Amino acid sequence: MDRSKTSADNRLAPLRRSDIPPAGANPLRRVSGTGAVLGAVLDHGPVARSTIARLTGLSPASVSGHCGALLDRGLVKEGPETAGPRGLGRPFIPVEIDTSRFLVAGAHIAVPHVTLSLMDLTGRIVAQERRPHEGSEPGQVLARVAAGLPRLLAAHGSGRTALALGVATGHWVDPEAGTVVHHPQLGWRGVPVRDELAGATGVPVYLDSHSRALARAEQLFGDVGTRRSAVVLFVGNVVDAAFVTAGAVHQGPRFGAGNVAHLPVGTSTSTASASASASAGACCTCGTAGCLQSEVSEPAMVRRAVERGLPVTRFAELLDLAVEGDPVAVELFRQRARLTGRAAAVLLDMFDPEVLVVVEPGTGRLPACMEELRAEVEARSLVCDDAARSVVPSSFTGSVLATAGAAVALGALHDDPLGPWPALAAVS
């Protein structure tokens, strides 16, 4: 099956693209043999074992063994016997991802709310729901996640089992320890998210930053250019980034890679008005005005909208006005795109990635915003010679937060499909 990006009217459908390279075409990213086979089936299934061997560079005997292990664990299934083109050649039994038994669950913890989601093993969002925080105390937020998961699974799981829960949030996250090291907007420090949720839900829990999670999602079933080299720039309540180099998502020795919130982009207003905005609370948590977060974050956007006379209290309301064509709202998003473009130009020059993915709803839903952002990149970047090719919107516009959490778990599965997954061990 080929993968292509979903349309705005079909955001929950699995992505299918025709331009996916062979699963083994990137020799720089080391994956297990079983993981390589699972990736080839995700990319190209239903697919013959002989084709998997050609795609991955593994021997036919090895591919048969890996497929047998994946079949035993219920991750793939065999299709009906198929003849070769025009009926020529020996018939073969193709394999494809089995979506009938298992799901992965996701939780994205944002500043104002949690997004819970269910994703099938092809990356398709099955269900999602948003729950506003009743308070930001860690125990309270995590308890609501744990309570919401079984309800979502009962309502939308169709009898399938959740293999794991993936959790994503902004700022500094240590996936190895399973902790949120520091999230200033939530006031969290050293929160043991993995242990708390694993104990409360009884399923394996994986944690990562939302930008790294979305980079992994792009690699698995999003933009093909992100597989080898990419920057993912996330612009929301939190502003941060992820970097893909040599096929791997970079984390850093302290797992702090991606903190771009305080890049200086200059203020979008005069010095006097910038000073007034800072005194009114427009400055970032770093204490200064004019950094990326203070200029383009969702609270900054809502504040500017109110100053311009728009009757909004939430970012979603402002986005709806812009999509409907309100000129003030549209200009605010175009201004946001220009400032984001300044940061994008810096990141392009620093890392020279094949693709820079912008996760920002204006660029995903308003063509004029992407045009503004690319124009800013072309004016400022020294290395980007084709912004239309190198700067792209998220593959998951409309389901970004739902995808982020679940992609943490699905990425872990692809990294180690034969690992200690309790639900899979029960099958085999």
Tab-separated table of C-alpha atoms in Angstrom, residues 274-421:
chain	number	residue	atom	x	y	z
A	274	ALA	CA	7.313	45.839	23.611
A	275	SER	CA	8.234	47.312	26.983
A	276	ALA	CA	4.556	47.813	27.759
A	277	SER	CA	3.784	44.243	26.758
A	278	ALA	CA	6.575	42.949	28.985
A	279	SER	CA	5.235	44.888	31.953
A	280	ALA	CA	1.793	43.436	31.218
A	281	GLY	CA	3.104	39.886	31.395
A	282	ALA	CA	4.125	39.346	27.764
A	283	CYS	CA	7.654	38.299	28.609
A	284	CYS	CA	8.653	34.658	28.643
A	285	THR	CA	9.427	32.523	31.667
A	286	CYS	CA	13.072	33.429	30.975
A	287	GLY	CA	12.179	36.975	32.048
A	288	THR	CA	12.731	38.838	28.786
A	289	ALA	CA	10.596	40.051	25.917
A	290	GLY	CA	11.589	39.449	22.314
A	291	CYS	CA	12.438	35.756	22.529
A	292	LEU	CA	10.597	33.241	20.383
A	293	GLN	CA	8.290	31.977	23.123
A	294	SER	CA	7.228	35.440	24.261
A	295	GLU	CA	6.429	36.423	20.683
A	296	VAL	CA	4.648	33.406	19.170
A	297	SER	CA	3.228	31.244	21.990
A	298	GLU	CA	-0.516	30.745	22.214
A	299	PRO	CA	-0.924	33.014	25.283
A	300	ALA	CA	0.902	35.785	23.399
A	301	MET	CA	-1.437	35.342	20.441
A	302	VAL	CA	-4.561	35.540	22.603
A	303	ARG	CA	-3.214	38.603	24.399
A	304	ARG	CA	-2.569	40.406	21.115
A	305	ALA	CA	-6.008	39.434	19.831
A	306	VAL	CA	-7.675	40.969	22.886
A	307	GLU	CA	-5.543	44.113	22.485
A	308	ARG	CA	-6.824	44.323	18.887
A	309	GLY	CA	-10.430	44.090	20.038
A	310	LEU	CA	-11.216	40.468	19.164
A	311	PRO	CA	-13.714	38.754	21.520
A	312	VAL	CA	-11.606	35.671	22.271
A	313	THR	CA	-10.488	33.998	25.467
A	314	ARG	CA	-8.881	30.866	24.008
A	315	PHE	CA	-6.428	30.228	21.205
A	316	ALA	CA	-8.847	27.842	19.467
A	317	GLU	CA	-11.354	30.679	19.133
A	318	LEU	CA	-8.726	32.892	17.518
A	319	LEU	CA	-7.764	30.132	15.079
A	320	ASP	CA	-11.413	29.618	14.133
A	321	LEU	CA	-11.747	33.342	13.379
A	322	ALA	CA	-8.658	33.215	11.175
A	323	VAL	CA	-9.925	30.172	9.261
A	324	GLU	CA	-13.239	32.000	8.750
A	325	GLY	CA	-11.316	34.906	7.244
A	326	ASP	CA	-11.422	37.556	9.985
A	327	PRO	CA	-8.772	40.046	8.772
A	328	VAL	CA	-7.400	40.877	12.220
A	329	ALA	CA	-7.055	37.223	13.180
A	330	VAL	CA	-5.486	36.363	9.842
A	331	GLU	CA	-2.912	39.131	10.217
A	332	LEU	CA	-2.023	37.935	13.711
A	333	PHE	CA	-1.293	34.479	12.325
A	334	ARG	CA	0.677	35.900	9.411
A	335	GLN	CA	2.749	37.881	11.900
A	336	ARG	CA	3.293	34.702	13.911
A	337	ALA	CA	4.400	32.931	10.736
A	338	ARG	CA	6.962	35.650	9.943
A	339	LEU	CA	8.483	35.429	13.411
A	340	THR	CA	8.485	31.637	13.286
A	341	GLY	CA	10.204	31.948	9.921
A	342	ARG	CA	13.042	33.881	11.552
A	343	ALA	CA	13.636	31.014	13.969
A	344	ALA	CA	13.268	28.462	11.181
A	345	ALA	CA	15.966	30.225	9.166
A	346	VAL	CA	18.350	30.053	12.113
A	347	LEU	CA	17.660	26.341	12.636
A	348	LEU	CA	18.088	25.602	8.935
A	349	ASP	CA	21.467	27.307	8.952
A	350	MET	CA	22.558	25.608	12.178
A	351	PHE	CA	21.615	22.040	11.214
A	352	ASP	CA	21.199	22.073	7.418
A	353	PRO	CA	18.470	19.394	7.570
A	354	GLU	CA	16.839	17.834	4.576
A	355	VAL	CA	13.421	18.966	5.873
A	356	LEU	CA	12.182	21.394	8.506
A	357	VAL	CA	8.686	20.510	9.715
A	358	VAL	CA	6.653	23.338	11.235
A	359	VAL	CA	4.055	22.170	13.760
A	360	GLU	CA	1.868	25.267	13.974
A	361	PRO	CA	-1.836	25.311	13.096
A	362	GLY	CA	-1.735	28.531	11.083
A	363	THR	CA	0.776	27.135	8.605
A	364	GLY	CA	-1.202	23.915	8.409
A	365	ARG	CA	-4.593	25.516	7.781
A	366	LEU	CA	-3.900	28.940	6.257
A	367	PRO	CA	-1.886	28.870	3.011
A	368	ALA	CA	-0.943	32.537	3.396
A	369	CYS	CA	0.849	31.734	6.656
A	370	MET	CA	3.073	29.095	5.087
A	371	GLU	CA	3.839	31.532	2.260
A	372	GLU	CA	4.864	34.184	4.818
A	373	LEU	CA	7.029	31.720	6.733
A	374	ARG	CA	8.794	30.447	3.630
A	375	ALA	CA	9.378	33.989	2.382
A	376	GLU	CA	11.043	34.850	5.699
A	377	VAL	CA	13.222	31.731	5.434
A	378	GLU	CA	14.279	32.574	1.892
A	379	ALA	CA	15.174	36.112	2.940
A	380	ARG	CA	17.214	35.079	5.966
A	381	SER	CA	18.646	31.577	5.506
A	382	LEU	CA	22.053	31.142	3.909
A	383	VAL	CA	21.740	27.419	3.177
A	384	CYS	CA	18.090	26.939	2.201
A	385	ASP	CA	17.799	27.357	-1.557
A	386	ASP	CA	14.250	26.015	-1.938
A	387	ALA	CA	11.944	26.825	0.976
A	388	ALA	CA	8.928	25.259	-0.736
A	389	ARG	CA	10.718	21.905	-0.655
A	390	SER	CA	12.633	22.230	2.613
A	391	VAL	CA	9.980	23.794	4.877
A	392	VAL	CA	6.756	21.798	5.229
A	393	PRO	CA	3.755	21.729	7.578
A	394	SER	CA	3.135	18.856	9.967
A	395	SER	CA	1.731	15.683	8.437
A	396	PHE	CA	-0.739	15.602	11.329
A	397	THR	CA	-2.520	18.960	11.180
A	398	GLY	CA	-5.808	18.466	13.017
A	399	SER	CA	-4.515	15.604	15.152
A	400	VAL	CA	-1.071	16.784	16.296
A	401	LEU	CA	-1.554	16.312	20.029
A	402	ALA	CA	-3.378	13.007	19.640
A	403	THR	CA	-0.551	11.752	17.447
A	404	ALA	CA	2.254	12.931	19.736
A	405	GLY	CA	1.401	10.834	22.762
A	406	ALA	CA	0.533	7.645	20.891
A	407	ALA	CA	3.611	7.951	18.649
A	408	VAL	CA	5.837	7.621	21.714
A	409	ALA	CA	4.423	4.146	22.310
A	410	LEU	CA	4.322	3.115	18.649
A	411	GLY	CA	7.921	4.247	18.195
A	412	ALA	CA	8.972	2.117	21.161
A	413	LEU	CA	7.224	-0.872	19.607
A	414	HIS	CA	9.076	-0.427	16.315
A	415	ASP	CA	12.378	-0.020	18.121
A	416	ASP	CA	11.950	-3.344	19.925
A	417	PRO	CA	8.983	-5.422	18.697
A	418	LEU	CA	10.288	-8.548	20.429
A	419	GLY	CA	10.865	-6.793	23.730
A	420	PRO	CA	9.005	-7.334	27.019
A	421	TRP	CA	5.498	-6.345	25.893
